[in-house]
mmCIF file of C-alpha atoms in Angstrom:
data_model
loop_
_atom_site.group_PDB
_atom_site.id
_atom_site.type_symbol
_atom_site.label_atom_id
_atom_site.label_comp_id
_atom_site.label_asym_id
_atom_site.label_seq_id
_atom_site.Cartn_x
_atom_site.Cartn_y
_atom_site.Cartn_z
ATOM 1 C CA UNK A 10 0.000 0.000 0.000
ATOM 2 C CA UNK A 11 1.447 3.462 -1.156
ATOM 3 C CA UNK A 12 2.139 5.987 1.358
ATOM 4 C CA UNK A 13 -0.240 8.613 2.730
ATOM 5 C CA UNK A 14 1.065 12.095 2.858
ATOM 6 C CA UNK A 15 -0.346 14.844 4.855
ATOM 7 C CA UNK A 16 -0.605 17.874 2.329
ATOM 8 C CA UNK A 17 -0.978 21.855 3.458
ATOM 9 C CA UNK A 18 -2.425 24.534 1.615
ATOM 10 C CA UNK A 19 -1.163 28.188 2.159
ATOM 11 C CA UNK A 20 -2.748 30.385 0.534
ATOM 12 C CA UNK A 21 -4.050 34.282 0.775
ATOM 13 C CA UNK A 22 -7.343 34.969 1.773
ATOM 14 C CA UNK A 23 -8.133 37.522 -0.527
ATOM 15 C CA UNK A 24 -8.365 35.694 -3.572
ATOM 16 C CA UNK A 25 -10.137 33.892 -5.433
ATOM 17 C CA UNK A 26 -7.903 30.901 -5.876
ATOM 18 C CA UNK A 27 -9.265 28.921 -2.436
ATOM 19 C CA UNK A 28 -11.846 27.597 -5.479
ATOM 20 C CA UNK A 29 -9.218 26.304 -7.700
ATOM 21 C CA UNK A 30 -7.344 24.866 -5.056
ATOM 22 C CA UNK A 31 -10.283 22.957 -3.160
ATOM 23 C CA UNK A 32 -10.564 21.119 -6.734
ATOM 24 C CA UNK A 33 -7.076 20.347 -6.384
ATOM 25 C CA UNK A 34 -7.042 19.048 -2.615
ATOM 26 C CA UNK A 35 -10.432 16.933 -3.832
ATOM 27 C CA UNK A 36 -7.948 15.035 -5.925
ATOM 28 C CA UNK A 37 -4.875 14.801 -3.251
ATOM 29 C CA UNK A 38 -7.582 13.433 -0.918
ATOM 30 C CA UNK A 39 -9.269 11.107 -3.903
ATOM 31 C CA UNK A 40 -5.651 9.449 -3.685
ATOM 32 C CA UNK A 41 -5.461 8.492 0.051
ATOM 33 C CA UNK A 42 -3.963 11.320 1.044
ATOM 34 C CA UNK A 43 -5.267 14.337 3.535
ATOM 35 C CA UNK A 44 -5.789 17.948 2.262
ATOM 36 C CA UNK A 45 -4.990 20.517 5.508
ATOM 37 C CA UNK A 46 -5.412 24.441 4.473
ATOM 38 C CA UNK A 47 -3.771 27.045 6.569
ATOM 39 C CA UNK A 48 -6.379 29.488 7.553
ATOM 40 C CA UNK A 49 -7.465 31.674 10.226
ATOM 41 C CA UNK A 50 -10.305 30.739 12.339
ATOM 42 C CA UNK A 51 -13.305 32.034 12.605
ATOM 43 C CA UNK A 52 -13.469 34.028 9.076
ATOM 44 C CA UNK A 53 -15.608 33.193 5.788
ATOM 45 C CA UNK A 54 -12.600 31.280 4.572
ATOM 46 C CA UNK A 55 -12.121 28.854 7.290
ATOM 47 C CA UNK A 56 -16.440 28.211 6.915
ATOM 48 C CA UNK A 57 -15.273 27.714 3.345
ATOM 49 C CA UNK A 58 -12.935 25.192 4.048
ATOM 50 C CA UNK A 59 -15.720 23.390 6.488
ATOM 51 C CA UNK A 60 -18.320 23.200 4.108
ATOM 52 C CA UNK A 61 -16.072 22.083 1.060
ATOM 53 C CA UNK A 62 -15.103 18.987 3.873
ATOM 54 C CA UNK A 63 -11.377 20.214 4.488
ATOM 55 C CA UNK A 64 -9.554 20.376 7.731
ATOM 56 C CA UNK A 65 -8.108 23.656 8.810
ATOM 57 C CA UNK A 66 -4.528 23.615 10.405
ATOM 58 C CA UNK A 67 -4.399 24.205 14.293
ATOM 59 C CA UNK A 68 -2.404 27.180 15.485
ATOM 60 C CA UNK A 69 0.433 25.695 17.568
ATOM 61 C CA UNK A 70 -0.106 26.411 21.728
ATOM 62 C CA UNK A 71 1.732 29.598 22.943
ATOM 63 C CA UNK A 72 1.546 31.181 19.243
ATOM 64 C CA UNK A 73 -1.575 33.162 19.741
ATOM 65 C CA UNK A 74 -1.507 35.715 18.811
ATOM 66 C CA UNK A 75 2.016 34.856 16.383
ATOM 67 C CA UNK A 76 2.371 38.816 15.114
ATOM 68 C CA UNK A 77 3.699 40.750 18.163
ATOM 69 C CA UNK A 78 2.699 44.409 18.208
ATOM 70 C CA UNK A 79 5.049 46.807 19.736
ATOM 71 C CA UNK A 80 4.003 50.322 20.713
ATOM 72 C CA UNK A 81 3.921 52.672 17.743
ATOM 73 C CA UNK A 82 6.919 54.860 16.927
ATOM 74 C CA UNK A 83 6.975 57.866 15.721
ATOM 75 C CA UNK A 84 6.744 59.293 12.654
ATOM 76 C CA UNK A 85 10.902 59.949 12.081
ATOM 77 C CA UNK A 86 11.848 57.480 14.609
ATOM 78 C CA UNK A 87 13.200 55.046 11.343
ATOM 79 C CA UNK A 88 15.734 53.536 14.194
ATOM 80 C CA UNK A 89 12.623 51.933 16.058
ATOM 81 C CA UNK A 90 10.269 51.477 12.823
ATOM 82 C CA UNK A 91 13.279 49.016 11.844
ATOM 83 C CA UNK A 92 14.031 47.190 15.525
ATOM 84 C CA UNK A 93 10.144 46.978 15.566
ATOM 85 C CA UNK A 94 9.944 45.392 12.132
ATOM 86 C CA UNK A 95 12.845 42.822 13.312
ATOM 87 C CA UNK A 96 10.864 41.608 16.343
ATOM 88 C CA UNK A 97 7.845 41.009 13.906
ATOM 89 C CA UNK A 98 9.447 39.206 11.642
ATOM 90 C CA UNK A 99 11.418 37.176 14.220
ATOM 91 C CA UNK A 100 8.431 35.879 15.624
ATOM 92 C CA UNK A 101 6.519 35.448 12.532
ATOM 93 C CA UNK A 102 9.262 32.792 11.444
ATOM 94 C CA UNK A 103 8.908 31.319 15.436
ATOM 95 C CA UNK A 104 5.464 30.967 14.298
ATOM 96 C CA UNK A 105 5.699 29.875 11.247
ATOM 97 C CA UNK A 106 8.238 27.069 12.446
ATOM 98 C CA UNK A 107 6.404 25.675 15.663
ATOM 99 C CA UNK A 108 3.143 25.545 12.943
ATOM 100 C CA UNK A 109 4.708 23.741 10.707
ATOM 101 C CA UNK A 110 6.250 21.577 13.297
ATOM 102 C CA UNK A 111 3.199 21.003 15.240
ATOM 103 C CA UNK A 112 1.126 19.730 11.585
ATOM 104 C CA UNK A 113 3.856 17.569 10.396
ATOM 105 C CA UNK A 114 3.528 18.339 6.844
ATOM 106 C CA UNK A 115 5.258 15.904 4.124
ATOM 107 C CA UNK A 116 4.351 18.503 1.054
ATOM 108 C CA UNK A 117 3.143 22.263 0.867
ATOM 109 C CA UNK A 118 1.446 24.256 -1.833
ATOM 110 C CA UNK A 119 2.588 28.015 -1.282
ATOM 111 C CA UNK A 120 0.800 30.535 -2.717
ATOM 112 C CA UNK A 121 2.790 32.539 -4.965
ATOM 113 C CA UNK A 122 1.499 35.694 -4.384
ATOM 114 C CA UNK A 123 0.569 35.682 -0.594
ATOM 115 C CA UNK A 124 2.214 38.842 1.270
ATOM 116 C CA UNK A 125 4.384 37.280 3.491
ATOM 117 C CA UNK A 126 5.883 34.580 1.024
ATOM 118 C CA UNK A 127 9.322 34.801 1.931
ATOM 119 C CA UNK A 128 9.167 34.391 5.684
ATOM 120 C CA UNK A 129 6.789 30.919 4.674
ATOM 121 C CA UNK A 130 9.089 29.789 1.905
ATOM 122 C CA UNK A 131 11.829 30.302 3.980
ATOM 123 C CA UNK A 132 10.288 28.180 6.742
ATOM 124 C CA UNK A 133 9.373 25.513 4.265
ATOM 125 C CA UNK A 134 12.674 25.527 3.189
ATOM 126 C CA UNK A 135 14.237 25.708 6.956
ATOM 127 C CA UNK A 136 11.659 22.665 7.902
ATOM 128 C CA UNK A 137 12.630 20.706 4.898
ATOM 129 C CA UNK A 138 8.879 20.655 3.638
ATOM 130 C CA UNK A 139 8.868 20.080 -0.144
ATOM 131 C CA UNK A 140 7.075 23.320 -1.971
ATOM 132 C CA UNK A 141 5.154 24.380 -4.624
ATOM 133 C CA UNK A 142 3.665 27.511 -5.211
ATOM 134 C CA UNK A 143 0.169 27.790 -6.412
ATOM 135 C CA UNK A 144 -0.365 31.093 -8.891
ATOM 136 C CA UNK A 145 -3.768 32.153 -9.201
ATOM 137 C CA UNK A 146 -2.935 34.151 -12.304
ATOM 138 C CA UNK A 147 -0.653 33.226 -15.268
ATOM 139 C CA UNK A 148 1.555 35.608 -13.534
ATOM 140 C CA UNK A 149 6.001 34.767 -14.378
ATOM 141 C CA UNK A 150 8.991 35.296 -14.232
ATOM 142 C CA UNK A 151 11.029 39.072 -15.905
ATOM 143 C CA UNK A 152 12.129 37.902 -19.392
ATOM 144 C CA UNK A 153 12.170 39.832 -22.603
ATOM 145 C CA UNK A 154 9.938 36.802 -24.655
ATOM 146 C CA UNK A 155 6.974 37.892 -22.801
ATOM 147 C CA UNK A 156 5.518 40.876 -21.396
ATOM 148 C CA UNK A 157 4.374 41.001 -17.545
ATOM 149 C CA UNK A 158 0.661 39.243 -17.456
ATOM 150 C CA UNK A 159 -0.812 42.369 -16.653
ATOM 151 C CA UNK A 160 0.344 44.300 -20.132
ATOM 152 C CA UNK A 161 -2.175 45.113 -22.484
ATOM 153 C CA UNK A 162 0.394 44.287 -24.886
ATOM 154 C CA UNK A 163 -0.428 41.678 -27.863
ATOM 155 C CA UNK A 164 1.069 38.677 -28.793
ATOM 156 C CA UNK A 165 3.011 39.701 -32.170
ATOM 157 C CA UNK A 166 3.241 35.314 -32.397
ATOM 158 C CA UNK A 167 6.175 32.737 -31.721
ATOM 159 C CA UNK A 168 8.387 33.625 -34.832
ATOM 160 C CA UNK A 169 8.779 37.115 -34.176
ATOM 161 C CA UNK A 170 10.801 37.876 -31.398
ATOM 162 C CA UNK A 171 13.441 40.656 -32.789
ATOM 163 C CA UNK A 172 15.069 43.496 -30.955
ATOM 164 C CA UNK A 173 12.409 45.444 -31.039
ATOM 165 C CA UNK A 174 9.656 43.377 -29.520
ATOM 166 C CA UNK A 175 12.533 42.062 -27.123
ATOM 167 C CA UNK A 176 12.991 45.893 -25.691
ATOM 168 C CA UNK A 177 9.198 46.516 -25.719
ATOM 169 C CA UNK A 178 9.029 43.789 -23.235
ATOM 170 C CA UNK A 179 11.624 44.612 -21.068
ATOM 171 C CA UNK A 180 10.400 48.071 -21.296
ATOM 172 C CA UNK A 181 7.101 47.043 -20.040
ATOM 173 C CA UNK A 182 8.542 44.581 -17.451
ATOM 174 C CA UNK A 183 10.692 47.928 -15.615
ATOM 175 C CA UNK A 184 7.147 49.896 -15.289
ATOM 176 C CA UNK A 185 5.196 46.392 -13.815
ATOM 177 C CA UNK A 186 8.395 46.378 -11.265
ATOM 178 C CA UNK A 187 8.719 49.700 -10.598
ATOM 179 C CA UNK A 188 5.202 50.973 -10.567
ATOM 180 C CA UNK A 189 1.603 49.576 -8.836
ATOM 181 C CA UNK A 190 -1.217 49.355 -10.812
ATOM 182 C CA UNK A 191 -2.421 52.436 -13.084
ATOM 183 C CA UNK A 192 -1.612 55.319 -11.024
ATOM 184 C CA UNK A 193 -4.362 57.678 -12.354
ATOM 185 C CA UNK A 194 -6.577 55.976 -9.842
ATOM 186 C CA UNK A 195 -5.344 57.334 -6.883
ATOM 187 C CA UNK A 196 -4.527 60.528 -5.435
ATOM 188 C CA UNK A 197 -0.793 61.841 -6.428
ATOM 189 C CA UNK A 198 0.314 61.576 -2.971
ATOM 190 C CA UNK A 199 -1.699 58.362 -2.276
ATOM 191 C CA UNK A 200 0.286 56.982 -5.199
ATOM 192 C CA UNK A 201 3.335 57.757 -4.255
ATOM 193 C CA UNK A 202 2.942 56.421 -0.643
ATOM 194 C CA UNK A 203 1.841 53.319 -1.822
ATOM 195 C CA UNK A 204 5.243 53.096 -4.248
ATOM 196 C CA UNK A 205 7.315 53.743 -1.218
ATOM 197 C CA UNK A 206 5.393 51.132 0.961
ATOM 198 C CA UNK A 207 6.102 48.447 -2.132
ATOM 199 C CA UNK A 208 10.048 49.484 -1.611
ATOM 200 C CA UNK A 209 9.849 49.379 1.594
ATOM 201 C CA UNK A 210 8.264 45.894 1.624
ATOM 202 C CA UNK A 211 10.832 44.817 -1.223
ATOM 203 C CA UNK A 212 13.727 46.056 0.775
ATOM 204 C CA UNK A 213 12.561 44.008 3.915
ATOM 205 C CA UNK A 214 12.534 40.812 2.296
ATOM 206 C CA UNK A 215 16.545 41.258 1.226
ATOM 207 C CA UNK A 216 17.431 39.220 4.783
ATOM 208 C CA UNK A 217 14.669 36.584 3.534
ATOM 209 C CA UNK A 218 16.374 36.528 -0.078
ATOM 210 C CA UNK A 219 20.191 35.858 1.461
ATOM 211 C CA UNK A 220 18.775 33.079 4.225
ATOM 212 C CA UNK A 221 16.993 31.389 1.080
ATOM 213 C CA UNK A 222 19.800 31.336 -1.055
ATOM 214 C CA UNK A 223 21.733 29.697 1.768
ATOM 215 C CA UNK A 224 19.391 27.089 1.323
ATOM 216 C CA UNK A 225 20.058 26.340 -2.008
ATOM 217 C CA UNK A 226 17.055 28.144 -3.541
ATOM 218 C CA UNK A 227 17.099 30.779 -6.212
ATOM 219 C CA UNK A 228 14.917 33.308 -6.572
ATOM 220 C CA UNK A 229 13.397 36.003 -9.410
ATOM 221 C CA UNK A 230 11.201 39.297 -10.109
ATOM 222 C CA UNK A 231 7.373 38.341 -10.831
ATOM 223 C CA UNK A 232 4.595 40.627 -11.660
ATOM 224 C CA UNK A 233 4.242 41.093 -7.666
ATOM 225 C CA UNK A 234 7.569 40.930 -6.471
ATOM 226 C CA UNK A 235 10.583 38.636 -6.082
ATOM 227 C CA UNK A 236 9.339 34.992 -5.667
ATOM 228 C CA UNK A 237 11.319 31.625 -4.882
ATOM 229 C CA UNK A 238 11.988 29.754 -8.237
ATOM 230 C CA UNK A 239 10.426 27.000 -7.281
ATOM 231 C CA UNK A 240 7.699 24.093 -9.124
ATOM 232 C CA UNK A 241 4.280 26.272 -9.349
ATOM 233 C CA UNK A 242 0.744 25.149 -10.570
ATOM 234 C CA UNK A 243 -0.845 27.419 -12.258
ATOM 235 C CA UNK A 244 -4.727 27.773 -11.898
ATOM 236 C CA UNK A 245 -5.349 27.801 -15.807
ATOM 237 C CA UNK A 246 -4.898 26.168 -19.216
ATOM 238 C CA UNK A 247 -1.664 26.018 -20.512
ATOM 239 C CA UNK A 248 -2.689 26.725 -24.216
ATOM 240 C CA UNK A 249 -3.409 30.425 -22.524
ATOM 241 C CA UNK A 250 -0.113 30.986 -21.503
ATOM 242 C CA UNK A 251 3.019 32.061 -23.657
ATOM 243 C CA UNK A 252 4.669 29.361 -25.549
ATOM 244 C CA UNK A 253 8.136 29.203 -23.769
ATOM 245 C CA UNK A 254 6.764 29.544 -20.235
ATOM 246 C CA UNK A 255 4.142 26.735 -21.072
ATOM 247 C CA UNK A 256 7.156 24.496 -22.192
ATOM 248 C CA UNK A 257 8.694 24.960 -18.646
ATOM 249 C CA UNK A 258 8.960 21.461 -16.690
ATOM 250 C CA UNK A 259 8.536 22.953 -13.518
ATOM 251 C CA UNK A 260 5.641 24.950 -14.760
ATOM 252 C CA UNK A 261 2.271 22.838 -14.311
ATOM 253 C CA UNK A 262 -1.632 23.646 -14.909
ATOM 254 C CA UNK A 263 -4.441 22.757 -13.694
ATOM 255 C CA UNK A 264 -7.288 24.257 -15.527
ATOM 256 C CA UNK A 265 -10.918 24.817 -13.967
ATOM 257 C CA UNK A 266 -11.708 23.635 -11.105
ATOM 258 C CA UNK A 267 -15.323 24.265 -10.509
ATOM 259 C CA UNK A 268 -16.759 20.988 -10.700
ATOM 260 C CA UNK A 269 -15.464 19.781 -7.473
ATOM 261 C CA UNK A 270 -17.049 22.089 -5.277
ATOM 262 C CA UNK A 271 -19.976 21.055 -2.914
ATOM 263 C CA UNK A 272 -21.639 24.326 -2.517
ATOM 264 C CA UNK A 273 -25.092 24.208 -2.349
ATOM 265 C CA UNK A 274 -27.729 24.880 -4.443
ATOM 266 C CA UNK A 275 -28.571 28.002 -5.869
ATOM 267 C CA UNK A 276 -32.065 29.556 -6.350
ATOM 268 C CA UNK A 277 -32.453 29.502 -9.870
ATOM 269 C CA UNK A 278 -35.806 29.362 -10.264
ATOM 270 C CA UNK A 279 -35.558 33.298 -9.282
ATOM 271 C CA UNK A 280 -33.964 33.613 -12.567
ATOM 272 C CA UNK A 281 -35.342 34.300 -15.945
ATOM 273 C CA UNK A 282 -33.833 31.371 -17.973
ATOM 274 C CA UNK A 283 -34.236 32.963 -21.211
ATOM 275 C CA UNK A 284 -31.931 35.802 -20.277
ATOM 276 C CA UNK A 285 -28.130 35.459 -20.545
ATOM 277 C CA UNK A 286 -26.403 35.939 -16.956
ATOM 278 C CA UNK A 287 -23.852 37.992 -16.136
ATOM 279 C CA UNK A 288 -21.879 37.214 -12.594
ATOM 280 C CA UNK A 289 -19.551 40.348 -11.586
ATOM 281 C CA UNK A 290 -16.935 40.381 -8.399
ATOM 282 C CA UNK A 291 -14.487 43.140 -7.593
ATOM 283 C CA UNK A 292 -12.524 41.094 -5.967
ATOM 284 C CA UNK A 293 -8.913 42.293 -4.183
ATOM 285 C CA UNK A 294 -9.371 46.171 -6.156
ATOM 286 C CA UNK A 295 -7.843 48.530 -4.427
ATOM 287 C CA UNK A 296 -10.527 50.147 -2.039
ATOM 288 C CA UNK A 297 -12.494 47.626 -1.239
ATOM 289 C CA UNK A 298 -11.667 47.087 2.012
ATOM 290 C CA UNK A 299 -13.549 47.079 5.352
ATOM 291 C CA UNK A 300 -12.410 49.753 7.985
ATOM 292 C CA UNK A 301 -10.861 47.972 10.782
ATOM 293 C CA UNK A 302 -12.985 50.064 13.445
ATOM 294 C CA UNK A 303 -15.769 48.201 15.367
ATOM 295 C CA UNK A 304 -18.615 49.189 17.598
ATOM 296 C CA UNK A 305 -20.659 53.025 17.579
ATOM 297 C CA UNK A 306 -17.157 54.545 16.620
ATOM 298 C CA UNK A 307 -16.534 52.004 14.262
ATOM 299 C CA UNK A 308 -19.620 53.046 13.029
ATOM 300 C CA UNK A 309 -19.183 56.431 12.685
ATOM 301 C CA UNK A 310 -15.782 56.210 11.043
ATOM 302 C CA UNK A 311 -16.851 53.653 8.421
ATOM 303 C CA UNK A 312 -19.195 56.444 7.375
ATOM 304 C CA UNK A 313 -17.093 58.853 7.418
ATOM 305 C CA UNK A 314 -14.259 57.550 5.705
ATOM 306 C CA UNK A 315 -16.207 54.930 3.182
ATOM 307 C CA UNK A 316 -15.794 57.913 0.366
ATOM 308 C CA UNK A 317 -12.491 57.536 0.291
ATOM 309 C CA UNK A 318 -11.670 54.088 1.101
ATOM 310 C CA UNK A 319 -14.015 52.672 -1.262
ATOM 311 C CA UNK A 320 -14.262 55.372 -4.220
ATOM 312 C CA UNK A 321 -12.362 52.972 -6.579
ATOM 313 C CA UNK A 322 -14.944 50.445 -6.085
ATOM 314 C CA UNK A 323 -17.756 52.689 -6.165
ATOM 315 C CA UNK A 324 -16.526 54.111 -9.277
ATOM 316 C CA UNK A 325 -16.264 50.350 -10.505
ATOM 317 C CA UNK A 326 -20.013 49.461 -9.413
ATOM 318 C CA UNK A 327 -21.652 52.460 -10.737
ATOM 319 C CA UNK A 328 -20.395 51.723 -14.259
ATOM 320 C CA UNK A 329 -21.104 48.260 -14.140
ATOM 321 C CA UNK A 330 -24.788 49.022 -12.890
ATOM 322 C CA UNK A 331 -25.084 52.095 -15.670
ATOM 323 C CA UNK A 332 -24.195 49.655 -18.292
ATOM 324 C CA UNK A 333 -26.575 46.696 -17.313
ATOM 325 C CA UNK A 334 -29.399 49.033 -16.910
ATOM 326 C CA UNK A 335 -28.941 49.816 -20.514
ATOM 327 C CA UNK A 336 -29.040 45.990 -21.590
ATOM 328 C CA UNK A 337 -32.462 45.254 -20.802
ATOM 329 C CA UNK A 338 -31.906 41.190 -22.086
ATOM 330 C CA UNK A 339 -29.496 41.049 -19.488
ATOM 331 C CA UNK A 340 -28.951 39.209 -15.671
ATOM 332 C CA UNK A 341 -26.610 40.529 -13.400
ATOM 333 C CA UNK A 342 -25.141 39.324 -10.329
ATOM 334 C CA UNK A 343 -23.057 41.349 -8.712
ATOM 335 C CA UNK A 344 -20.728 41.233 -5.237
ATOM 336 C CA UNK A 345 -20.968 44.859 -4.155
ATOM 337 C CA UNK A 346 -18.822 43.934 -0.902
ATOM 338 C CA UNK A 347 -19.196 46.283 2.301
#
């Protein structure tokens, strides 16, 4: 009788890509082996991972809770910012490491672009827990045969890949790095505080980076920021992706993965069935967040401040509503969020 490993999935709960991957733990588990998904507790994800039949990782006794939060420093007081950033990320790997430990993992599937992937890779690696990373998108690698995922640039096909369409690439690969996003949706300050946070982050992983390569592992500049190179599954077909990063051994898809859900039913008889449905979700856009406050002055902030925080997605919903109420033949669903 063949071994049975104990699998973990670590993945971000922002997106969308806890679908994909309960499709893939339905298989792991179809082949005598148990699925485990790293999630916090008492959130819609871990109720996700319940009702899809899953078990949820326990946090290991004495971890809880793992991030330590020092006093606040000042604005100019860098000196403390950075010995207050150390402790965090000391105990973050202490955490990482007795949960790892304490589930007794034989294989991992990382998520690729999950904020904190270097302090969890680097565990992995320190724990000797074979990875993977899982990428929601068909997000790579910088190279000059492909532009960055998010590039609105065409294909020009496989034969032509001259000097020209080389340095387009690259071109379009140094504003993906060294920009976020489309800037003329924020503020020009806002913008430019959210470029120096990105540094910032970047420049806090460099410890991460050295301690990795230590281990043997190599690393490179993705659409999101520097990632182990490691095997990956990508949630998607590979006739969608570019030629030579399809032809990649350590490059795997999965395709869809809807079929193995076991959500339940959904009221269609509500639904016109001679009209074509539309289902629209905003997912991770910028501004559609929930204010952390709680309570009457949780209240009174969320108001106050729900302009701002959410104006992308406001903008977003507005035009998707003004278009559907012009295409009378039309469904729409739509995940308006907070």
């Amino acid at each position: 009788m063949s071994k049975a490993y104990r699998i973990g999935f670590a993945l971000v709960d922002e997106h969308s890509s806890y679908n994909a991957a309960f499709g893939l733990a339905s298989i792991v588990e179809a082949g005598g082996h148990e699925a485990v998904f790293f999630v916090d507790e008492d959130t819609v994800f871990s109720r996700a991972v319940t009702l899809q039949g899953f078990k949820s990782a326990a946090k290991p006794s004495g971890h809880e809770p793992h991030i330590h939060k020092p006093a606040k420093a000042g604005k100019f007081r860098l000196w403390k910012r950075l010995k207050n950033r150390a402790i965090n990320n000391r105990l973050e790997q202490d955490f990482l490491a007795a949960l790892l430990k304490s589930n007794s993992l034989d294989l991992c599937f990382l998520d690729a672009i999950r904020y904190d992937l270097y302090p969890f890779a680097l565990a992995l690696a320190q724990a000797g827990v074979p990875t993977l990373l899982l990428s929601p998108t068909f997000a790579s690698e910088f190279g000059a045969r492909h532009p960055p995922v998010f590039s609105s640039m065409a294909s020009p096909g496989a034969t032509r890949l001259g000097l020209p369409f080389s340095a387009m690439r690259v071109m379009r690969w140094l504003w993906a790095l060294a920009m976020r996003g489309h800037g003329q949706a924020f503020g020009r300050f806002e913008y430019l505080r959210i470029l120096v946070r990105k540094w910032l982050d970047q420049a806090r992983n460099v410890s991460f980076e050295w301690k990795l390569r230590r281990l043997g592992c190599r690393s490179a500049w993705s659409e999101y920021k520097r990632r182990p190179l490691i095997p990956q599954i990508v949630f998607g077909h590979r006739a969608l992706d570019w030629p030579d990063l399809a032809a990649d051994p350590h490059r795997c898809y999965f395709g869809t993965t809807d079929q193995f859900r076991k959500n339940s039913e959904f009221n269609w008889p509500a639904i016109d069935p001679g009209k074509p449905v539309v289902y629209c979700n905003l997912s991770t856009i910028n501004g559609f967040d929930r204010p952390a406050a709680s309570g009457s002055e949780g209240q009174v902030a969320r108001a106050g401040s729900s302009r701002v925080r959410f104006r992308m997605a406001e903008r977003y919903v507005e035009a998707v509503l003004d278009c559907f109420s012009q295409q009378a033949g039309w469904q729409l669903f739509i995940a308006c969020g907070p």
